[in-house]
Tab-separated table of C-alpha atoms in Angstrom:
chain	number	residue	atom	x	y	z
A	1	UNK	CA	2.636	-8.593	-28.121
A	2	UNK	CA	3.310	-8.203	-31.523
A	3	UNK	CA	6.103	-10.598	-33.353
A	4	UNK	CA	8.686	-8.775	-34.543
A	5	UNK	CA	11.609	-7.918	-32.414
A	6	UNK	CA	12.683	-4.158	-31.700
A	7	UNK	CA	16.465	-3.489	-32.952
A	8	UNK	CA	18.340	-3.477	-29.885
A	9	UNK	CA	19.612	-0.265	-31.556
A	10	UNK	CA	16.617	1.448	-30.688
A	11	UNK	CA	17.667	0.232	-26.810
A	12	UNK	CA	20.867	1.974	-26.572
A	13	UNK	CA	19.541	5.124	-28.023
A	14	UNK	CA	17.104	5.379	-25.780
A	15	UNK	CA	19.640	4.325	-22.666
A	16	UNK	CA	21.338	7.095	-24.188
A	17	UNK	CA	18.546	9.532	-24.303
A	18	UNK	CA	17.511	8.519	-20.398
A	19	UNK	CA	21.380	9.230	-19.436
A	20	UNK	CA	21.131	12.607	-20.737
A	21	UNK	CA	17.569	13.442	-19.358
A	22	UNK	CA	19.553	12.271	-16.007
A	23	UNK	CA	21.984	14.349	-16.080
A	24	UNK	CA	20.087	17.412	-17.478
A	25	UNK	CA	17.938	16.899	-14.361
A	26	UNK	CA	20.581	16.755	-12.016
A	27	UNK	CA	22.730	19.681	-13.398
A	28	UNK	CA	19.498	21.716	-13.648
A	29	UNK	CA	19.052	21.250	-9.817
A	30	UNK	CA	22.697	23.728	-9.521
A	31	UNK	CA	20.686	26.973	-11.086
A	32	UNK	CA	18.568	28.855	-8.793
A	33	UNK	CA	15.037	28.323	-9.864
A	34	UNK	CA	13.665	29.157	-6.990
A	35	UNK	CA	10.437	27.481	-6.482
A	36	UNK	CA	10.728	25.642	-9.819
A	37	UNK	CA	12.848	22.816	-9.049
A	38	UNK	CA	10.166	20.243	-8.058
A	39	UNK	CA	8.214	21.509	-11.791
A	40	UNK	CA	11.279	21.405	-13.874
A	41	UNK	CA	12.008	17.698	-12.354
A	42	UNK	CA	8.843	16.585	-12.913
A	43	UNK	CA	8.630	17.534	-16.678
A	44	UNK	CA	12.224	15.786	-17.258
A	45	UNK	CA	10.586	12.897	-15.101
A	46	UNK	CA	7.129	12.519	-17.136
A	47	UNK	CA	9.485	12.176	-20.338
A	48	UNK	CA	11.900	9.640	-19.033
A	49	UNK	CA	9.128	7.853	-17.341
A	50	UNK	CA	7.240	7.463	-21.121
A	51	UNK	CA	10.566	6.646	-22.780
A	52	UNK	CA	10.864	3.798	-20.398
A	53	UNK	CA	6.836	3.137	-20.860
A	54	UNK	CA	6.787	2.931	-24.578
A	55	UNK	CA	10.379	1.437	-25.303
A	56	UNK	CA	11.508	-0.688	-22.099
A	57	UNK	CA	7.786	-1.735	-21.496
A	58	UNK	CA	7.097	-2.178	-25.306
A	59	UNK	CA	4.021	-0.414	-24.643
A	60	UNK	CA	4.416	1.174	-28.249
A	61	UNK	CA	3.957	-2.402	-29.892
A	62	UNK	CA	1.064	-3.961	-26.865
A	63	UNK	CA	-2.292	-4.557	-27.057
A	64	UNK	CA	-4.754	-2.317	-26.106
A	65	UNK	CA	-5.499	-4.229	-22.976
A	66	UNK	CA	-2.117	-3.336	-21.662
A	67	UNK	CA	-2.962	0.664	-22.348
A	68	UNK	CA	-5.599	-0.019	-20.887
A	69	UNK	CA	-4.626	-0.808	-17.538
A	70	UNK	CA	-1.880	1.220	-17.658
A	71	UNK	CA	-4.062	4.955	-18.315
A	72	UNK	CA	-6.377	3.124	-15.887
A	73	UNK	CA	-3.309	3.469	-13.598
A	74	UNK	CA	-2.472	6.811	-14.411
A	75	UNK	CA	-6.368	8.091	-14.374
A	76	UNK	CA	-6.971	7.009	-11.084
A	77	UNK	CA	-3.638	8.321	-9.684
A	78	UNK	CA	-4.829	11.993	-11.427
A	79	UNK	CA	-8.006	11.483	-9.381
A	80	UNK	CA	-6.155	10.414	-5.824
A	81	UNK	CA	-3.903	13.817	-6.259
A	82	UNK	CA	-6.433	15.567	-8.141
A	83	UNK	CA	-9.569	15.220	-5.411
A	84	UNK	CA	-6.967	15.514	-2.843
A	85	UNK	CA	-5.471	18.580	-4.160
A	86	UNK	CA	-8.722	20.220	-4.653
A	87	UNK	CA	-9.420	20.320	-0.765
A	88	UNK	CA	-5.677	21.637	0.438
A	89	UNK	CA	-4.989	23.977	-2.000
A	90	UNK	CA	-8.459	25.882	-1.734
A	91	UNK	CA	-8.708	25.626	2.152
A	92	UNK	CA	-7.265	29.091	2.599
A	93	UNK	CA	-9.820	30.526	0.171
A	94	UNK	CA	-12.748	30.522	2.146
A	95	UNK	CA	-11.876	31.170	5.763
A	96	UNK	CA	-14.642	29.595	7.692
B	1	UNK	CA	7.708	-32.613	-31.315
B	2	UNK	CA	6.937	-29.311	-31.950
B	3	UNK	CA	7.942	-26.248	-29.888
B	4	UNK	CA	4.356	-25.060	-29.580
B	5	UNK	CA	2.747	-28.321	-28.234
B	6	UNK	CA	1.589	-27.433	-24.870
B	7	UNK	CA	2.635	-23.860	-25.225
B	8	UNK	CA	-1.102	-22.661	-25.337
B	9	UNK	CA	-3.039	-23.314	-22.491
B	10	UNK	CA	-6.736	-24.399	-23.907
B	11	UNK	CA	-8.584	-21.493	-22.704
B	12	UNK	CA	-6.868	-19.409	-25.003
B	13	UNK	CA	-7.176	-19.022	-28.791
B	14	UNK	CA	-3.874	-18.596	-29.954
B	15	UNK	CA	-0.133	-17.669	-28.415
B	16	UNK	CA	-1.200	-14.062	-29.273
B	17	UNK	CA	-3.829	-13.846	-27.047
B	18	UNK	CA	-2.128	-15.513	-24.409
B	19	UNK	CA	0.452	-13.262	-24.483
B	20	UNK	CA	-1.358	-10.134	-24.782
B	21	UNK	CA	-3.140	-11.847	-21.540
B	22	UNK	CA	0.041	-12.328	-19.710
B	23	UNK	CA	1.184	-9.012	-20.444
B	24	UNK	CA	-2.042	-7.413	-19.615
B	25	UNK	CA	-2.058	-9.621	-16.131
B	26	UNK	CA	1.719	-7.500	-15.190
B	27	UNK	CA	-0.224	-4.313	-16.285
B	28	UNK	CA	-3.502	-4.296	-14.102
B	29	UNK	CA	-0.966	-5.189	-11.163
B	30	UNK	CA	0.931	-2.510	-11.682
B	31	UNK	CA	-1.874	0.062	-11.994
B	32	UNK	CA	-2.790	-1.286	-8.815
B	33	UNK	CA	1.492	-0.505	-8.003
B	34	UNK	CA	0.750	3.404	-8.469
B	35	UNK	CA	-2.074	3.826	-6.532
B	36	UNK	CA	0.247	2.472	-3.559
B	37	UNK	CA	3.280	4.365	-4.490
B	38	UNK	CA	0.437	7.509	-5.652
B	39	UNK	CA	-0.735	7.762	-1.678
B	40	UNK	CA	2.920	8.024	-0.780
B	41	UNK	CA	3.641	10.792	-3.372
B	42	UNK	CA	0.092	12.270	-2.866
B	43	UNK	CA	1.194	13.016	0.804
B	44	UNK	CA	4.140	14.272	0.062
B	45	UNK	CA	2.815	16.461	-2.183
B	46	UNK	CA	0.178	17.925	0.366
B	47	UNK	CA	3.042	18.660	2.776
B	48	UNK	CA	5.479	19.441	0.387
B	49	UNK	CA	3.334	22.441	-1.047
B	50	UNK	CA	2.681	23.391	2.607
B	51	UNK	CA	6.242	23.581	4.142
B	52	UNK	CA	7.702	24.453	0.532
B	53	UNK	CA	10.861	25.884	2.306
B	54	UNK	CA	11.283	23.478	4.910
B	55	UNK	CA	11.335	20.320	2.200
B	56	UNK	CA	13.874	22.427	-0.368
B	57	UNK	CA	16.018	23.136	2.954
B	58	UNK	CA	15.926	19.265	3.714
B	59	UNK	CA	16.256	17.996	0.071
B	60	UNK	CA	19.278	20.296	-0.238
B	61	UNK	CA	20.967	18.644	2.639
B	62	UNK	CA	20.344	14.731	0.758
B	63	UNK	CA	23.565	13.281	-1.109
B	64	UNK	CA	22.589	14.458	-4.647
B	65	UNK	CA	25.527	12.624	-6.344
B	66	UNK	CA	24.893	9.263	-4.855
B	67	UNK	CA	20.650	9.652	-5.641
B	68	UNK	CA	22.341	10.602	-9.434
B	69	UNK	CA	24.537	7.807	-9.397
B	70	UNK	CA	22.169	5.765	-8.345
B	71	UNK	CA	19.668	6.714	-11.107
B	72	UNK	CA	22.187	5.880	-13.839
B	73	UNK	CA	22.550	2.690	-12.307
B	74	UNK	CA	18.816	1.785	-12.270
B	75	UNK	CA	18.642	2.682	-15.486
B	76	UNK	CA	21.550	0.419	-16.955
B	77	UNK	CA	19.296	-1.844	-15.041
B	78	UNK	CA	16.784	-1.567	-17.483
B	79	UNK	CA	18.594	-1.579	-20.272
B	80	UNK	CA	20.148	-5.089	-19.134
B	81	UNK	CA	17.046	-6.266	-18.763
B	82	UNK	CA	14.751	-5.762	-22.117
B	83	UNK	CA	18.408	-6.777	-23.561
B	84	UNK	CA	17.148	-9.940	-21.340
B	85	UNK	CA	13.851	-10.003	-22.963
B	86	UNK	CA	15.910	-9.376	-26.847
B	87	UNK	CA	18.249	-12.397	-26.143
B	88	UNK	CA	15.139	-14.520	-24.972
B	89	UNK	CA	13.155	-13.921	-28.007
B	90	UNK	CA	16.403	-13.764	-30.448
B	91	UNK	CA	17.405	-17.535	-29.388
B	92	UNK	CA	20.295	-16.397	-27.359
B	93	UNK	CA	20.523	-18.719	-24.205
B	94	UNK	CA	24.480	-17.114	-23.424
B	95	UNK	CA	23.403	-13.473	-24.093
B	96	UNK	CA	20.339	-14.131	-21.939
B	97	UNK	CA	21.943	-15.875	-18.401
B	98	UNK	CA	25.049	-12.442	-19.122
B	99	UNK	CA	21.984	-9.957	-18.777
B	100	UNK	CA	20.091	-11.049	-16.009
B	101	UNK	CA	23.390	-11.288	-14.172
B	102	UNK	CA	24.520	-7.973	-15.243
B	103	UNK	CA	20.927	-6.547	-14.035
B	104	UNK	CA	21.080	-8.442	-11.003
B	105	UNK	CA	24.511	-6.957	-10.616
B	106	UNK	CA	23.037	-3.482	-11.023
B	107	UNK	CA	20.097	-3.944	-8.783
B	108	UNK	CA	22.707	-4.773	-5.904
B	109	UNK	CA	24.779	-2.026	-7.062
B	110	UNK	CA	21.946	0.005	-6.099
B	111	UNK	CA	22.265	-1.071	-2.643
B	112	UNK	CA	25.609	-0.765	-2.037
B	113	UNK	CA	25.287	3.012	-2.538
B	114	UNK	CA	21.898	3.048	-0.673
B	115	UNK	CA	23.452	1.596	2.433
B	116	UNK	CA	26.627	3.789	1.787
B	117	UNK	CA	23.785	6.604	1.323
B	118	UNK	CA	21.966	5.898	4.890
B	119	UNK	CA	25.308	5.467	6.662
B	120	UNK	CA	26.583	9.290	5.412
B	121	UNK	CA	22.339	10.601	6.290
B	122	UNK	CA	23.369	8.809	10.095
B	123	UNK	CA	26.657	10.820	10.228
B	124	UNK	CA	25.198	14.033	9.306
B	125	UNK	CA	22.568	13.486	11.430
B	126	UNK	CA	19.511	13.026	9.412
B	127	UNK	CA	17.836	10.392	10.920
B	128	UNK	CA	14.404	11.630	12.825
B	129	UNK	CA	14.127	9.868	16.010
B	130	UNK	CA	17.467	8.179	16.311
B	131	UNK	CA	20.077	11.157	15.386
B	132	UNK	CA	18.624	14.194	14.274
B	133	UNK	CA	19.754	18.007	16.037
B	134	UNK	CA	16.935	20.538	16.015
B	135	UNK	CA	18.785	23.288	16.981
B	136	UNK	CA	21.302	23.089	13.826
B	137	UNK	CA	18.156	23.512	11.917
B	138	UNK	CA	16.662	26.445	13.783
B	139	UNK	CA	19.654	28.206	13.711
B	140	UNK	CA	20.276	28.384	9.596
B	141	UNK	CA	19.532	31.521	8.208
B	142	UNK	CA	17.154	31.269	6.993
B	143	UNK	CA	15.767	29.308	9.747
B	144	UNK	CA	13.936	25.828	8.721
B	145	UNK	CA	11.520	24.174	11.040
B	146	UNK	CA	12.423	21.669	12.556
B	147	UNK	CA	9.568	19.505	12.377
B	148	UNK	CA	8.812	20.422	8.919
B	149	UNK	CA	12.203	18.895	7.892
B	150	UNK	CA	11.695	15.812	9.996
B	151	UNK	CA	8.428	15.528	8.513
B	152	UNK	CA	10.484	15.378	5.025
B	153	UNK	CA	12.972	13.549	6.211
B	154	UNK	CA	10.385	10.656	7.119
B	155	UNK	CA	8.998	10.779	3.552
B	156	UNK	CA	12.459	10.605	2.259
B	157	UNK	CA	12.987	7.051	4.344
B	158	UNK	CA	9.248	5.758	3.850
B	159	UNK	CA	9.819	6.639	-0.087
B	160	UNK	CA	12.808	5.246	-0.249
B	161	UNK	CA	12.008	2.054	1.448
B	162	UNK	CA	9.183	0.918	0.042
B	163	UNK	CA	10.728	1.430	-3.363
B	164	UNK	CA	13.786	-0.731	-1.984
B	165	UNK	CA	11.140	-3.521	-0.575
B	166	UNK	CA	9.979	-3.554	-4.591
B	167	UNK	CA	13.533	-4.083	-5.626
B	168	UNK	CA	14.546	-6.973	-3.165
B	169	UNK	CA	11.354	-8.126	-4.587
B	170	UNK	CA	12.642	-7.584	-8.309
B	171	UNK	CA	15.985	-9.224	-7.426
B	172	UNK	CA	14.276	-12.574	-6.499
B	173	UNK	CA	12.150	-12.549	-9.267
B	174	UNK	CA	15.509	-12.479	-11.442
B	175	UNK	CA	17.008	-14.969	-9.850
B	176	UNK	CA	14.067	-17.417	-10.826
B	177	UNK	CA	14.661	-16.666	-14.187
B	178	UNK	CA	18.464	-17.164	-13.407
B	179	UNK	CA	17.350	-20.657	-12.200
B	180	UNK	CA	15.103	-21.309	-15.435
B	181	UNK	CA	17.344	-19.913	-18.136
B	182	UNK	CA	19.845	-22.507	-16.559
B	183	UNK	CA	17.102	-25.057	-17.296
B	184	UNK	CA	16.698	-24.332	-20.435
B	185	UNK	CA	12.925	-23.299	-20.309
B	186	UNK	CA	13.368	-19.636	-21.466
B	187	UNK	CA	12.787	-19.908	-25.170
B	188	UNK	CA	11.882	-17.585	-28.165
B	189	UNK	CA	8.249	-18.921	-28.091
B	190	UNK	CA	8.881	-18.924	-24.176
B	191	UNK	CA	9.825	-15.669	-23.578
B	192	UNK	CA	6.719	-13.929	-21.442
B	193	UNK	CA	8.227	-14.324	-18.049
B	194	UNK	CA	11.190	-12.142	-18.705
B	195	UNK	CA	9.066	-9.635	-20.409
B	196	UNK	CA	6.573	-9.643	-17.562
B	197	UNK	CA	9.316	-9.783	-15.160
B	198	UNK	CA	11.104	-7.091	-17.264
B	199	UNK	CA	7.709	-5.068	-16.628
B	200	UNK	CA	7.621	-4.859	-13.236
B	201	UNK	CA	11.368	-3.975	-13.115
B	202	UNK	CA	10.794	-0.791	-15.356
B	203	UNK	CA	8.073	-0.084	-13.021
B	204	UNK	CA	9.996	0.451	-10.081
B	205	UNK	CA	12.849	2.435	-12.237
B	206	UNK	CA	10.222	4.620	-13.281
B	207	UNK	CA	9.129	5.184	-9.519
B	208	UNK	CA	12.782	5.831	-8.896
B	209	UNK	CA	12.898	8.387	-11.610
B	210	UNK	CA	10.665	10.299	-9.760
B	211	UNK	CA	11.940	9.469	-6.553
B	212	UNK	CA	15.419	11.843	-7.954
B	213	UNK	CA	13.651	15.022	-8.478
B	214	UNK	CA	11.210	14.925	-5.900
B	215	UNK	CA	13.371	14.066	-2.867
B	216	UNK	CA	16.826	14.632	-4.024
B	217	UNK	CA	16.205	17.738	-6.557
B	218	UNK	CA	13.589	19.998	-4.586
B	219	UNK	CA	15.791	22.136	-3.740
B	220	UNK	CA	19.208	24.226	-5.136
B	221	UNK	CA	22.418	22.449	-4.162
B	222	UNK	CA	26.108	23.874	-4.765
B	223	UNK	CA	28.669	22.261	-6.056
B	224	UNK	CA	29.995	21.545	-2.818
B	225	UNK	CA	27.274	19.028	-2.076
B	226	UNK	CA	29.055	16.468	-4.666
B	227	UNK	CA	30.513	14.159	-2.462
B	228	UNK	CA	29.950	10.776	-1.130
């Protein structure tokens, strides 16, 4: 942890910023996107999801022990999905 | 005597490290805290790529205004609570006991509109097992499959719950530092168990935030479906 203190300034903007995401999401949801929904949610999601990281967290000013774990987190969830994924999605390829 | 007597434990070189420590002890935990949620959202994502119209048909039919409503909420959460850790570290005893209320306040906020939530998916008969109508589904045009939405409709609950479980969790672990800002022992060199608390909090508002889109957003809704 480093020593000096974030401006709670920066807090509210980025409150702000995660309101808006929100309701971008949600208003988004109204067009017809057809099978883009669950994409277009998930983009909005990965950026709120870092604002909150990097800001809330304070990952931005943390050691590098704490990125550590956390891409350790994130690396080994893109290998549960990614493995997984890999056998579902090419099942229908080869038809044994 | 001095504010830092005692403050660093002796197998530690300095407050830094034992901070970075305590931090990095919250972190590891919650990389272990995605793999759990990741199976969940994993297996969704397997069946949700599968039955692709079933899940849109069955996320269409969940109360989008109360899962936005409910985001917004979580995320005033959040912002209550690093203002938590700001007070802590700023020397602000007052400022500190008037956010973890307010996020405490939040997080049950979030379950009054849950249970209002569950209540409105009994009535419209969304419940697998206990009140749910096959036929109503079978009969949309065009048709969804019954199982297929039940199958959804059992992530939705399983998803839901165990992020719920991880904020009754949260709440107690808010109402210790209730107790020990009362005391007196939350200080500005004293400040790492709100910000590891504060960690784990933004942890399950993140899982939320993907909770919204992937349950509540999967499909289009009308405007019609704003209602409580």
């Amino acid at each position: 942890m480093s020593e000096q203190l974030t401006p709670t300034k920066t807090y509210y903007s980025v409150f702000a910023a995660l309101v808006a995401l929100t309701l971008l999401t949600v208003g988004v949801s109204f067009f017809e996107l057809g099978n883009w929904h669950t994409t277009v949610g998930i983009l909005i999601g990965v950026v709120k999801a870092s604002l909150v990281a990097l800001f809330f967290m304070h990952l931005l000013h943390s050691s590098k022990l704490s990125w550590l774990a956390a891409l350790a987190g994130l690396f080994w969830l893109v290998i549960l999905m990614g493995l997984t994924l890999s056998d579902y999605l090419t099942r229908q390829v080869l038809d044994f | 005597m001095s504010t830092n007597r005692g403050l660093v434990a002796h197998h530690f070189e300095d407050i830094e490290q034992q901070r970075d420590v305590e931090a990095f002890g919250m972190w590891m935990f919650l990389a272990t805290e995605i793999l759990i949620f990741g199976a969940v959202f994993t297996a969704y994502t397997v069946y949700r790529l599968r039955y692709a119209a079933d899940f849109e048909a069955a996320s269409s039919k969940l109360n989008v205004l109360i899962g936005s409503i409910n985001t917004i909420v979580l995320l005033t959460s959040s912002l209550t609570m690093v203002l938590a850790v700001h007070a802590t570290r700023a020397g602000r005893p007052k400022m500190l006991m008037i956010c973890l209320l307010l996020t405490i306040f939040f997080g049950l906020t979030f379950f009054g509109f849950k249970a209002v939530e569950y209540y409105e998916d009994y009535e419209e008969a969304l419940v697998p097992g206990l009140r749910f109508d096959p036929g109503e589904w079978a009969e949309r045009s065009p048709p969804a499959n019954a199982g297929h939405v039940q199958l959804m409709l059992v992530f939705y609950y399983i998803m839901t719950g165990l992020h719920a479980v991880h904020m009754i969790v949260g709440i107690g672990l808010l109402t210790w530092l209730v107790y020990r800002a009362r005391r007196g022992t939350l200080t500005p060199a004293r400040y790492m168990a709100v910000e590891v608390v504060g960690l784990y909090w933004h942890f399950v508002d993140i899982v939320w935030i993907f909770l919204l889109p992937l349950l509540y957003l999967a499909g289009t809704h009308r405007a019609s479906d704003l209602h409580f």
